[in-house]
Coordinates of C-alpha atoms and ligand atoms in Angstrom, one line a residue:
X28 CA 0.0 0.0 0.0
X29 CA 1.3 3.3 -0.7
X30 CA 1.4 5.5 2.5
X31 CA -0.7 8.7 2.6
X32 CA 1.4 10.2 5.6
X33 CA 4.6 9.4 6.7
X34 CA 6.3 10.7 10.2
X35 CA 9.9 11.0 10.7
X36 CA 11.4 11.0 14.0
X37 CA 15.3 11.8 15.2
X38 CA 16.4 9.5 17.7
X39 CA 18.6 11.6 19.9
X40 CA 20.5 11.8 23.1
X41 CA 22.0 14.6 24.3
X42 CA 22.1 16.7 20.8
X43 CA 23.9 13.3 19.7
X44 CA 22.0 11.6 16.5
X45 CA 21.4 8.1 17.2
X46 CA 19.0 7.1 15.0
X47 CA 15.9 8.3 12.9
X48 CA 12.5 6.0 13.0
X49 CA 10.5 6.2 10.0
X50 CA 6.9 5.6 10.2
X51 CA 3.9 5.1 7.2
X52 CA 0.5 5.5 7.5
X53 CA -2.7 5.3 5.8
X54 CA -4.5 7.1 8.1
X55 CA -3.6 10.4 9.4
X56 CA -1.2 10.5 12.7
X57 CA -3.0 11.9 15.9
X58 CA -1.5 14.3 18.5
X59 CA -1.0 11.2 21.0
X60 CA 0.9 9.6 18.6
X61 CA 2.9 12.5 17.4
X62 CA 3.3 13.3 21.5
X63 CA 4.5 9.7 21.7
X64 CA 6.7 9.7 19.4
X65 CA 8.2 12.4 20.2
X66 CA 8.9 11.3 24.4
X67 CA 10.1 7.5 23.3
X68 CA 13.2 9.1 21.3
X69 CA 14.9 9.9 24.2
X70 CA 14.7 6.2 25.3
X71 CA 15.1 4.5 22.2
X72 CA 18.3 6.3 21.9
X73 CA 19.6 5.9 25.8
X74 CA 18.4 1.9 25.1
X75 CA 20.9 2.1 21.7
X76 CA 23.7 3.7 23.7
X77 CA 23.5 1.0 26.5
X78 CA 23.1 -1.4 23.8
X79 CA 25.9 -0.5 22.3
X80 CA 28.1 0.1 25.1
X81 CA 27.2 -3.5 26.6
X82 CA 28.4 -4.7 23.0
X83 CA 31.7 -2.8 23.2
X84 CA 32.1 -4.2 26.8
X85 CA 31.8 -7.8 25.6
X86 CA 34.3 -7.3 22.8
X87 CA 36.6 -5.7 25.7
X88 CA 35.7 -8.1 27.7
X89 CA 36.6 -10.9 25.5
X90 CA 40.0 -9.0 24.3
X91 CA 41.0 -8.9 28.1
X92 CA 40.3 -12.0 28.6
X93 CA 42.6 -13.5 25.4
X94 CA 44.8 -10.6 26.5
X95 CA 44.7 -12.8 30.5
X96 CA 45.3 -15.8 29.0
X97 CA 48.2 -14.9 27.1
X98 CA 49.2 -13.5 30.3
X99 CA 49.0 -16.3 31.7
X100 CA 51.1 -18.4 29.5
X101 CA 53.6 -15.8 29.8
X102 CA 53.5 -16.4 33.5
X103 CA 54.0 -19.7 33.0
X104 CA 56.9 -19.0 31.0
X105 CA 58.3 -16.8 33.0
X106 CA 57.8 -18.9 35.6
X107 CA 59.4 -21.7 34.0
X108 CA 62.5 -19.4 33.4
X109 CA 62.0 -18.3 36.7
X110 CA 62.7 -22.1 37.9
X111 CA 65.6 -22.4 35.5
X112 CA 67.4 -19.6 36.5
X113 CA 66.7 -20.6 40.1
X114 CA 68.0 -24.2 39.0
X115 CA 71.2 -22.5 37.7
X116 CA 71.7 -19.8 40.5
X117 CA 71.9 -23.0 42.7
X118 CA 74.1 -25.1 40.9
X119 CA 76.5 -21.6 40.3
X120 CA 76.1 -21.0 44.0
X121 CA 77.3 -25.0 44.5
X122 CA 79.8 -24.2 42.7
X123 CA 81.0 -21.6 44.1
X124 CA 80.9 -23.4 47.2
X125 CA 83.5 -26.1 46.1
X126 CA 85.6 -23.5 43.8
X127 CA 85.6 -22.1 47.4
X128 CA 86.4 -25.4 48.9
X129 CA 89.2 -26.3 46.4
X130 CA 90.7 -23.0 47.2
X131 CA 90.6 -23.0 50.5
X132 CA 92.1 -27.1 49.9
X133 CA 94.6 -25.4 47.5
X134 CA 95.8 -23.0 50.6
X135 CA 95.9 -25.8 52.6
X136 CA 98.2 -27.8 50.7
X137 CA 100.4 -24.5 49.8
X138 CA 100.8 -24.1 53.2
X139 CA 101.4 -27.7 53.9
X140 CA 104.0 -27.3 51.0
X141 CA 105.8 -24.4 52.6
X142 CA 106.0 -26.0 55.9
X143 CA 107.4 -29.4 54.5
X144 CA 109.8 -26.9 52.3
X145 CA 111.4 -25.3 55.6
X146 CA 111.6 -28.8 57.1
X147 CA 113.3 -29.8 54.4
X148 CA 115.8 -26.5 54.4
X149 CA 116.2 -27.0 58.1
X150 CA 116.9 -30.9 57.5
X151 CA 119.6 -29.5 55.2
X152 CA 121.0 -27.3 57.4
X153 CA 121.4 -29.8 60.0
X154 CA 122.7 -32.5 57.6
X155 CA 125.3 -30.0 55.9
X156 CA 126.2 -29.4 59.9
X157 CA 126.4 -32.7 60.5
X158 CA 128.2 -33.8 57.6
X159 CA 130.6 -30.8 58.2
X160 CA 131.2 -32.0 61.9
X161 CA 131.6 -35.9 60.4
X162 CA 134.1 -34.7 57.7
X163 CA 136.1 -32.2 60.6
X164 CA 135.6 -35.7 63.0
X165 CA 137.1 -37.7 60.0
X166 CA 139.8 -35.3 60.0
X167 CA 140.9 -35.1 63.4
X168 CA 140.8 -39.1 63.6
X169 CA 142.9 -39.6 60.7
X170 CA 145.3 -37.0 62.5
X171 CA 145.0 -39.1 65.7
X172 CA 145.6 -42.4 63.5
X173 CA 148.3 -41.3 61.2
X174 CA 150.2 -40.2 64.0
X175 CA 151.7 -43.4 66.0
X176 CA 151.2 -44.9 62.4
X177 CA 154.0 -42.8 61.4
X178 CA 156.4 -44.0 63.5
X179 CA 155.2 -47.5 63.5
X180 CA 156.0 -47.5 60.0
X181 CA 159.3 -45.8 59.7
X182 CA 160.5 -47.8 63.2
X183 CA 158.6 -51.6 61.8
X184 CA 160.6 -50.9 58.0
X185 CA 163.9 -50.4 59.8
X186 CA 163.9 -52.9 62.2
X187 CA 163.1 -55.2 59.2
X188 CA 165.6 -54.0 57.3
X189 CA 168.3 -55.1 60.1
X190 CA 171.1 -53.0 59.5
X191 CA 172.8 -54.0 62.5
X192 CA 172.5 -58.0 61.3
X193 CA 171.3 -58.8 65.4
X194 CA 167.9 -59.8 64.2
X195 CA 166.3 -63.4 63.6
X196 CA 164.4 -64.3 60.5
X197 CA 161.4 -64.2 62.7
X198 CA 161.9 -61.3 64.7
X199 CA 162.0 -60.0 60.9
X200 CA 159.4 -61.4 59.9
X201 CA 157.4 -59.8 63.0
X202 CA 158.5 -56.4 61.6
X203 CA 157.5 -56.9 58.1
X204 CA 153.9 -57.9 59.2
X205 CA 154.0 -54.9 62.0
X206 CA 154.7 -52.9 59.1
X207 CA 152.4 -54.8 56.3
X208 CA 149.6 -54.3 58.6
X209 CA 150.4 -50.6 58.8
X210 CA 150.2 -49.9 55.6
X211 CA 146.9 -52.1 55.6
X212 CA 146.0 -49.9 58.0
X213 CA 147.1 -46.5 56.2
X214 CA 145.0 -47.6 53.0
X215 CA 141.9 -48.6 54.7
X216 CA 142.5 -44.8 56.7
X217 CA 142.7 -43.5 53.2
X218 CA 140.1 -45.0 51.6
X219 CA 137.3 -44.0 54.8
X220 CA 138.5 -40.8 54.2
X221 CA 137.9 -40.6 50.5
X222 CA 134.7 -42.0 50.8
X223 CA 133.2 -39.6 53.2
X224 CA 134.7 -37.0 50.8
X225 CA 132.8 -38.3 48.5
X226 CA 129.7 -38.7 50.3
X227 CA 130.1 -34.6 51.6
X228 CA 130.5 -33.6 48.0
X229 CA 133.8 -32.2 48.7
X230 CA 135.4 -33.9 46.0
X231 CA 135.8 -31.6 43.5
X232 CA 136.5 -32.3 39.9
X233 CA 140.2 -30.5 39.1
X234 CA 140.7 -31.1 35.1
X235 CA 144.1 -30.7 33.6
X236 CA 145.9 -31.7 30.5
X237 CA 146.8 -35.1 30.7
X238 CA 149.6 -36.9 28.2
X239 CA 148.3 -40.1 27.5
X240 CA 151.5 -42.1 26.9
X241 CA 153.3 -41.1 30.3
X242 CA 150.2 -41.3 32.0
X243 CA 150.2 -44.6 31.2
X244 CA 154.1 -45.5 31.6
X245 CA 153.3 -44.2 34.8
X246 CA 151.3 -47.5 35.5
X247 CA 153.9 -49.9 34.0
X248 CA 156.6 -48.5 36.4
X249 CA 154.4 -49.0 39.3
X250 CA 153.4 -52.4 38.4
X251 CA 155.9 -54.3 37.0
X252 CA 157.7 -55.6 40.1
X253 CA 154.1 -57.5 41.3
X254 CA 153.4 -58.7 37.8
X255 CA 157.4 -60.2 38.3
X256 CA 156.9 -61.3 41.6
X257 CA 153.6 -63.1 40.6
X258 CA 154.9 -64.4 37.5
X259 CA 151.9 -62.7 35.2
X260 CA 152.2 -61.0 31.8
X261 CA 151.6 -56.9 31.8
X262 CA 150.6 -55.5 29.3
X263 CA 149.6 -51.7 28.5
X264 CA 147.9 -50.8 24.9
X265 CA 146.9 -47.3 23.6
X266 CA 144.7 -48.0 20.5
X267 CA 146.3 -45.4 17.0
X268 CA 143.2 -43.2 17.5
X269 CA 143.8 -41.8 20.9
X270 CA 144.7 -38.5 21.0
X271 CA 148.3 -37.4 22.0
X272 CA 147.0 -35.5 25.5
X273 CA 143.0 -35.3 26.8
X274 CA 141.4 -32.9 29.6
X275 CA 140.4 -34.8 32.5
X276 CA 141.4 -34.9 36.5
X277 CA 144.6 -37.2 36.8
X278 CA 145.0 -37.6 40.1
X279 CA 141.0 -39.2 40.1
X280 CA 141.8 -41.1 37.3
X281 CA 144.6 -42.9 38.4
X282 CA 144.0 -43.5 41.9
X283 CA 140.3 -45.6 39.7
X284 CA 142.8 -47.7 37.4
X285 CA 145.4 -48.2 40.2
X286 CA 142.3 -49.4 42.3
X287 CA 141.4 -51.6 39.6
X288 CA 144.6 -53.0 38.5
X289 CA 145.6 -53.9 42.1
X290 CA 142.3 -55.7 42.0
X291 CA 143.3 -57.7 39.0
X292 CA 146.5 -58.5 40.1
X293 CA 145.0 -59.5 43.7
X294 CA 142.7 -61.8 41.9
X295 CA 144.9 -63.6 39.3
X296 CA 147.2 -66.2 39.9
X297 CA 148.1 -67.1 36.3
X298 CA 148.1 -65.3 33.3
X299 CA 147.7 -61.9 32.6
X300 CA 146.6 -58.6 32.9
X301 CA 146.3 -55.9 30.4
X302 CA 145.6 -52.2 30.5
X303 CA 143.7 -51.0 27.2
X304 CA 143.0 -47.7 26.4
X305 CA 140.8 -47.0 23.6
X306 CA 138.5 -44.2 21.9
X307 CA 134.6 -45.9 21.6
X308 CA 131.9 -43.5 20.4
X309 CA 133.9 -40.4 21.4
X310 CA 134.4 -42.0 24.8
X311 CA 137.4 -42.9 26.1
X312 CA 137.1 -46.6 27.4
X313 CA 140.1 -47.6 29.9
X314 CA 139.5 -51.5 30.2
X315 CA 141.7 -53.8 33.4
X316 CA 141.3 -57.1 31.9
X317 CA 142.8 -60.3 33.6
X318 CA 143.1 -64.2 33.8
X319 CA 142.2 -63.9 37.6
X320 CA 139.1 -66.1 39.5
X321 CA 136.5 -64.2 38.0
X322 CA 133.2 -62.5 39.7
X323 CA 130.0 -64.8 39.6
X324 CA 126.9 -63.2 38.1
X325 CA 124.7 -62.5 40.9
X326 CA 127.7 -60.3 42.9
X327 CA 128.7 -58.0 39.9
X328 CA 126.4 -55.4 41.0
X329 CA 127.5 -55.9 44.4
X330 CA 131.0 -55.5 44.8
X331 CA 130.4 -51.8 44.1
X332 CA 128.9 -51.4 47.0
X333 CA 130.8 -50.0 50.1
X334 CA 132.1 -53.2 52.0
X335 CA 131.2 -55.7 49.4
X336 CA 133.4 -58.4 48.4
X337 CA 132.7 -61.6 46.9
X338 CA 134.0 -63.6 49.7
X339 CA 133.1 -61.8 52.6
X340 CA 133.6 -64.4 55.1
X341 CA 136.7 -64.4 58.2
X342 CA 138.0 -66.6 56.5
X343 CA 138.4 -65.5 53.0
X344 CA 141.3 -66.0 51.2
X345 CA 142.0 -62.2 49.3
X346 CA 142.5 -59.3 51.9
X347 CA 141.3 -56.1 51.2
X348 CA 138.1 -53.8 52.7
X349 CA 136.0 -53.8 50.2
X350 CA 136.0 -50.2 49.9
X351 CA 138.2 -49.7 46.3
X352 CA 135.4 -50.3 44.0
X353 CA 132.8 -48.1 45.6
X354 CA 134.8 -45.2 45.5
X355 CA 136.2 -46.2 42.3
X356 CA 133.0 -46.1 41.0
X357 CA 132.0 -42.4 42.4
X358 CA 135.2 -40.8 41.4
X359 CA 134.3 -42.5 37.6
X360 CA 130.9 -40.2 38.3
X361 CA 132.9 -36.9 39.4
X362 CA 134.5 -37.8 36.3
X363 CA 131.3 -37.7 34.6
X364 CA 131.9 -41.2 33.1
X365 CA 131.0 -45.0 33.9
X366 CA 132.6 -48.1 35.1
X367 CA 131.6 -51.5 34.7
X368 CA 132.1 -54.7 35.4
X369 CA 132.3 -57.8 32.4
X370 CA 133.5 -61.4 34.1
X371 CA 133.0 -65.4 33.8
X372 CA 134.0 -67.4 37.1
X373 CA 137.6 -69.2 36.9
X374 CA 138.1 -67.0 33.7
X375 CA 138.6 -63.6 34.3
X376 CA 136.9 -60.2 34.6
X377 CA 137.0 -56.8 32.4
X378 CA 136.5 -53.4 34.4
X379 CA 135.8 -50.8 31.8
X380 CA 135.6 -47.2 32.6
X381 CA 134.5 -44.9 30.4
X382 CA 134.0 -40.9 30.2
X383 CA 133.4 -38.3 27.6
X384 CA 136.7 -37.2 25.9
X385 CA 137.1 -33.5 26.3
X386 CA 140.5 -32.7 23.8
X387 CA 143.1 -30.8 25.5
X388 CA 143.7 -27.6 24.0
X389 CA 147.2 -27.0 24.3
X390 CA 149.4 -29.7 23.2
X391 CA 151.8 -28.5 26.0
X392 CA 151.1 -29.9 30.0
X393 CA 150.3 -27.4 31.2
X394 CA 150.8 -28.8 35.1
X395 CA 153.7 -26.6 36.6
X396 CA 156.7 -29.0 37.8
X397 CA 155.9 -29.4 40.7
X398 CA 158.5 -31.9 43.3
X399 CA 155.2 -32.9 45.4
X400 CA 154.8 -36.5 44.7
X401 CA 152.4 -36.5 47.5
X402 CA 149.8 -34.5 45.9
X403 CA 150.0 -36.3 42.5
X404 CA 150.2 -40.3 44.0
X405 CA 148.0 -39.7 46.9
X406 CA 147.2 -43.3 47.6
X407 CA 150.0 -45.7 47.2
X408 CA 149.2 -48.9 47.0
X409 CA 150.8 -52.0 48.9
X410 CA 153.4 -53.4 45.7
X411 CA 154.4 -49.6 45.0
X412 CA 155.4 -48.3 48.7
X413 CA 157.6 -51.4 49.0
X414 CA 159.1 -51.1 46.3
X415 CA 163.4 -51.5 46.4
X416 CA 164.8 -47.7 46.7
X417 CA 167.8 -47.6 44.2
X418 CA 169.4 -44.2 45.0
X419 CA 172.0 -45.2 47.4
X420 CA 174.4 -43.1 45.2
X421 CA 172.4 -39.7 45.8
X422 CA 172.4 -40.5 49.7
X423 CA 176.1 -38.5 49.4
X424 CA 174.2 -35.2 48.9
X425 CA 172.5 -35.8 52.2
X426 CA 175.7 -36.3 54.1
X427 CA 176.5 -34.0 57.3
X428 CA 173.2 -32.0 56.2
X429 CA 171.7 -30.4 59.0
X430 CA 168.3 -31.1 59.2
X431 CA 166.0 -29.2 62.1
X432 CA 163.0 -31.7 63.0
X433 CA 159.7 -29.8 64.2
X434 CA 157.1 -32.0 66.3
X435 CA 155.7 -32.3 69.4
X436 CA 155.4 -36.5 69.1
X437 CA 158.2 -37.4 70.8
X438 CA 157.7 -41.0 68.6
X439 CA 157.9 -39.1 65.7
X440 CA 160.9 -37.2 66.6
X441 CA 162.6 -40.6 67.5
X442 CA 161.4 -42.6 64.2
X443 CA 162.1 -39.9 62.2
X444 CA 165.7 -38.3 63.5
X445 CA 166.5 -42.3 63.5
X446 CA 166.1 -42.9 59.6
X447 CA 167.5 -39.7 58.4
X448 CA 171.2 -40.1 60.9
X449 CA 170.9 -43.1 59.1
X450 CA 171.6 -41.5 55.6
X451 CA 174.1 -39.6 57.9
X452 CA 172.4 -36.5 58.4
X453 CA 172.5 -34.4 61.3
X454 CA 169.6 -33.8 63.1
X455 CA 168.5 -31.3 65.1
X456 CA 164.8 -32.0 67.2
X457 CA 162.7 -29.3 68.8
X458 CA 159.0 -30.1 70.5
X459 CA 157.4 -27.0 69.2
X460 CA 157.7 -23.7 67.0
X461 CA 159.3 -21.7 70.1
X462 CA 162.0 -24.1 70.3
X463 CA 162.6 -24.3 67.2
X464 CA 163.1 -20.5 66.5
X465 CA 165.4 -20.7 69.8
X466 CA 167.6 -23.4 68.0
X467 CA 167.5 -21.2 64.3
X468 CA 168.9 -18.1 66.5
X469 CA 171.8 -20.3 68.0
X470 CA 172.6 -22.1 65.1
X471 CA 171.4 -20.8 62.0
X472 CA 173.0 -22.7 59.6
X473 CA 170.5 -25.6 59.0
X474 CA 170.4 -27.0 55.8
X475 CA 166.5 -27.5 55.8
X476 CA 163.6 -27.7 58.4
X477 CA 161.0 -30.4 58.7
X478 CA 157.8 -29.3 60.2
X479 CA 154.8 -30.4 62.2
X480 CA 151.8 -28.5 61.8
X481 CA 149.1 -29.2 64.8
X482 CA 151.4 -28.9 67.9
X483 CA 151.1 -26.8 70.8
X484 CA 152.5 -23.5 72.1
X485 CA 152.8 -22.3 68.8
X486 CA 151.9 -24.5 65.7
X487 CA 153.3 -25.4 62.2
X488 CA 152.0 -22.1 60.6
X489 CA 153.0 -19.6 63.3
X490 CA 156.8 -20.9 63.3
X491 CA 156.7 -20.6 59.5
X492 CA 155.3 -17.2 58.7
X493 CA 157.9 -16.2 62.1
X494 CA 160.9 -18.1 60.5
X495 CA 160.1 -16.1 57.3
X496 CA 159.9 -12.9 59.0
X497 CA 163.8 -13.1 59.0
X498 CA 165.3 -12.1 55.7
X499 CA 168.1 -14.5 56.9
X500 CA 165.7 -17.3 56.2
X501 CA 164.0 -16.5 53.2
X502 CA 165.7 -19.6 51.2
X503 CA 165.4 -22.2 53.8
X504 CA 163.6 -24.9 52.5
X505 CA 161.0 -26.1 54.5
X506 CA 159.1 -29.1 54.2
X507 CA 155.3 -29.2 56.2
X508 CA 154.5 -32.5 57.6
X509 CA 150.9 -33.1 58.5
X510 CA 148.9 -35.9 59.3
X511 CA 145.6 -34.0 58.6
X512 CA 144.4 -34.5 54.8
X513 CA 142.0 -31.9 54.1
X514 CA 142.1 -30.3 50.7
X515 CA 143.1 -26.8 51.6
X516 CA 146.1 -28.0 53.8
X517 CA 148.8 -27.9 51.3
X518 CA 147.6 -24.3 50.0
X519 CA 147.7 -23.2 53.9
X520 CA 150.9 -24.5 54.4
X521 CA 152.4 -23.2 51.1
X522 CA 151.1 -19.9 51.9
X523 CA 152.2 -19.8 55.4
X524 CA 155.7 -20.2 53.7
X525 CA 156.6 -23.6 53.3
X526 CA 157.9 -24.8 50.4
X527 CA 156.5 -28.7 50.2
X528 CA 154.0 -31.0 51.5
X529 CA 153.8 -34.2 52.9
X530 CA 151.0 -35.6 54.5
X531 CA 151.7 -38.5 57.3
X532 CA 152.1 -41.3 57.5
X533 CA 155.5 -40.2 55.7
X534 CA 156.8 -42.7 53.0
X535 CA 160.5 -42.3 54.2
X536 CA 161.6 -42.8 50.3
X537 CA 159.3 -39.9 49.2
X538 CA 160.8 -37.4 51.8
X539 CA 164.6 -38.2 50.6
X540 CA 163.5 -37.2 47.3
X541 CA 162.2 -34.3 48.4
X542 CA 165.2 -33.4 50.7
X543 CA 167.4 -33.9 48.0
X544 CA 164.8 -31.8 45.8
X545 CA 165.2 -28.8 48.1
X546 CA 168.6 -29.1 49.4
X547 CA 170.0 -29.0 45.6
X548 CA 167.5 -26.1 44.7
X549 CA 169.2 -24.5 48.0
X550 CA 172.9 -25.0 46.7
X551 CA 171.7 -23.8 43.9
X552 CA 170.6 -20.3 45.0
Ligands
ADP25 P1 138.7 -55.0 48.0 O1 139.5 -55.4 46.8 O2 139.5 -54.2 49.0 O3 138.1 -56.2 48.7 P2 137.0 -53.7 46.1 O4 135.8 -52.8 46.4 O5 138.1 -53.2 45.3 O6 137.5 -54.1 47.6 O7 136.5 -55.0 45.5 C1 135.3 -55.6 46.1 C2 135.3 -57.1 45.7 O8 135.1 -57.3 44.3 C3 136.6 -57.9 46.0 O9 136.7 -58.2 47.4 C4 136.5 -59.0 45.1 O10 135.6 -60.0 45.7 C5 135.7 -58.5 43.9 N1 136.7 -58.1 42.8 C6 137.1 -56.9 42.4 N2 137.9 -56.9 41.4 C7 138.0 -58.2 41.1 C8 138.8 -58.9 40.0 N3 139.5 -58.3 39.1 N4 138.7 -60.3 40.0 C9 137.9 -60.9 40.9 N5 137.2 -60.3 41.9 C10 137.2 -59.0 42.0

């Protein structure tokens, strides 16, 4: 139907348009509609509003509540990251706790470390006291020992030479074997000595240029009367490549391959023995080889020990102390070398000792001449100290010499003054270095002085810086005698003013030689 009348009315609230409500009629609209319709516009349009806020409020609703959930899983995240962190907070924190415990353990153990350290130094101190005091013991009881064994020596060798023909073969005898034991005696002195040397580090390694050829013609001389008295072949080879002179400490070497030849000769009854020196690898290798009763197996390591022998027993057969090897064996390490030991039972044994060859740079030896045969032969062995002397014809130089004897051991004084009137020398004897400057004043043309060193009053080095006080004196020769053997004696007495060395017990051969040494250096002035 087609309207005849149509109403239009605004919706509005509050001047705001909301809305506009169309209305079509066929009939006309009356006042109370019109009236109506023109009151419900107000609510229609608050009713929209609220409508339309309440439909905003659900979408914010629902927004805040995705917006809450998210939240929520976030949370949980966080949470969960939360825990984690916790997780590794704890375990850093633990391990903290035992980097602090490992560092406090560390501390611990440094300290531990610095307390065992000064232990240790103070062990050292006390065992570098105590080996001082042992070597200064070692010393003073070689002093004490060497003393009467000086005159037992000199006194046992005369009696048994028997100049005045009144003796019987076995009063003889008894004197040879007073005088044998002696020297056994005098070694085994020597050898305790060197050992605790050794053991106190005190030996010191003093290289010099060695001449291989005398060096070893030095060993042939001393020897050759055992290998003739046992009947045994000698023999000494230097192999083409050697060279003509080598750097090394003599005096160590030779008192190793005099230790080991004496062995060899000690322990071979028929045969040989040889002496080999050879150049292996840029070493030189000094082999003993003999024909002797051999080592078994199981005691090769052994004997090198200090004490050690093969037959150990009171009984045994071979005397000796068992010490030679052992300290053979450290000088070969002071010598920066080896030494060892090759042998089949009843057939023989080979001691090599080997050390690095160091070339000598001068061709030249460059040792100055000195007389002391002392310092050079320290350790004779038994063959070479009894050797026969053969200079009876230089004994003319010593005639009617005047000879003033220092010492405060009156046994001394006796043994000594006794062998040397015997080569008709005139001796004069004072007990200590007051006397003796006394006897100078009153007579003052002695030929040569042989002095003591530890006496009382006034001692060795006292009378000797006094004697040389007086220009009068300067060229007296004096010879030092002491019984001590500590390395810086002979410097001590050569610079208190004497002029030679000789340590006690005195080999009564050795001090001719250097009395004629002197006395012609005297005459010579
Ligand atoms: P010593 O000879 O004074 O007994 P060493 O230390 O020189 O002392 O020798 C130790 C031991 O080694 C000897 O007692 C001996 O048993 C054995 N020995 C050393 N050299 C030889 C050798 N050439 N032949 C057989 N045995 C030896």
């Amino acid at each position: 139907m087609t309207p005849s009348n149509i109403i239009i009315v605004p919706i509005l609230s509050e001047n705001v348009l909301k809305g506009v409500i169309e209305l079509g009629s066929i009939q006309q609209f009356s006042d109370k509609v019109e009236h109506f319709l023109s009151k419900i516009g107000e609510n229609i349009a608050i009713n929209i509003i609220s409508a339309q806020s309440r439909y905003q409020m659900r979408v914010l609703l629902e927004e805040s509540q995705k917006n809450t959930e998210e939240l929520a899983v976030q949370q949980e995240e966080l949470r969960s990251t939360n825990e984690e962190l916790e997780v590794r907070s704890q375990s850093l924190e633990n391990n903290e706790i035992s980097l602090r415990q490992q560092k406090d353990a560390l501390e611990n153990a440094n300290k531990q470390l610095e307390r065992t350290r000064q232990e240790i130094e103070k062990k050292a101190k006390e065992l570098e006291i105590s080996s001082r005091y042992k070597s200064e013991f070692l010393a003073n009881m070689s002093h004490e020992l060497r003393t009467p064994l000086n005159s037992m020596l000199i006194l046992s060798e005369q009696l048994a030479e028997n100049d005045e023909k009144n003796l019987t073969d076995d009063q003889i005898e008894s004197a040879q074997i007073i005088y044998h034991g002696g020297q056994d005696l005098l070694q085994l002195i020597n050898d305790i000595l060197d050992l605790s040397k050794i053991e106190a580090g005190k030996m010191i390694l003093d290289s010099q240029s060695l001449d291989l050829l005398s060096f070893s013609d030095m060993f042939k001389s001393n020897f050759k009367a055992i290998a003739a008295k046992n009947d045994l072949d000698f023999h000494i080879n230097l192999s083409q490549d050697l060279p003509h002179s080598i750097e090394t400490d003599e005096q160590k070497l030779a008192q190793i391959i005099k230790n080991l030849l004496s062995n060899a000769f000690k322990f071979t009854a028929q045969g040989s023995v040889t002496l080999d020196f050879k150049l292996i690898d840029s070493k030189i290798a000094i082999t003993v080889h003999d024909t002797g009763i051999g080592i078994p197996k199981n005691k090769q390591q052994e004997i090198f020990e200090a004490f050690q022998q093969v037959d150990g027993s009171t009984s045994r057969q071979y005397g000796g102390t068992g010490l030679g090897l052992s300290i053979s064996r450290e000088l070969t390490k002071v010598l920066g070398g080896t030494l060892h030991c090759q042998s089949v039972e009843k057939e023989g044994s080979s001691f090599t000792l080997s050390f690095p060859l160091k070339k000598s740079q001068s061709k030249e030896n460059v040792k100055p001449p000195e007389t002391n045969i002392e310092e050079s032969l320290p350790i004779p062995t038994k063959e070479e100290t009894s050797l026969p002397s053969d200079e009876q014809d230089k004994d003319l130089n010593l005639k009617n010499k005047k000879i003033l004897i220092i010492d405060d051991d009156m046994r001394n004084l006796f043994a000594l003054s006794g062998a040397l009137q015997k080569k008709g020398m005139e001796i004069f004897k004072a007990i200590n270095g007051k006397k003796a400057l006394e006897m100078l004043d009153n007579d003052p043309a002695i030929d040569l002085i042989l002095m003591d060193i530890m006496m009382p009053v006034m001692d060795g080095y006292d009378t000797m810086r006094a004697i040389r006080a007086q220009i009068r004196f300067k060229d007296l020769p004096i010879i030092a005698l002491t019984a001590k053997a500590m390395k810086d004696d002979r410097g001590k007495c050569i610079s208190a003013g004497a002029n030679d060395y000789l340590t006690k017990p005195i080999e009564i051969n050795k001090l001719f030689s250097l009395i004629r040494v002197w006395l012609s250096k005297k005459k010579n002035h």
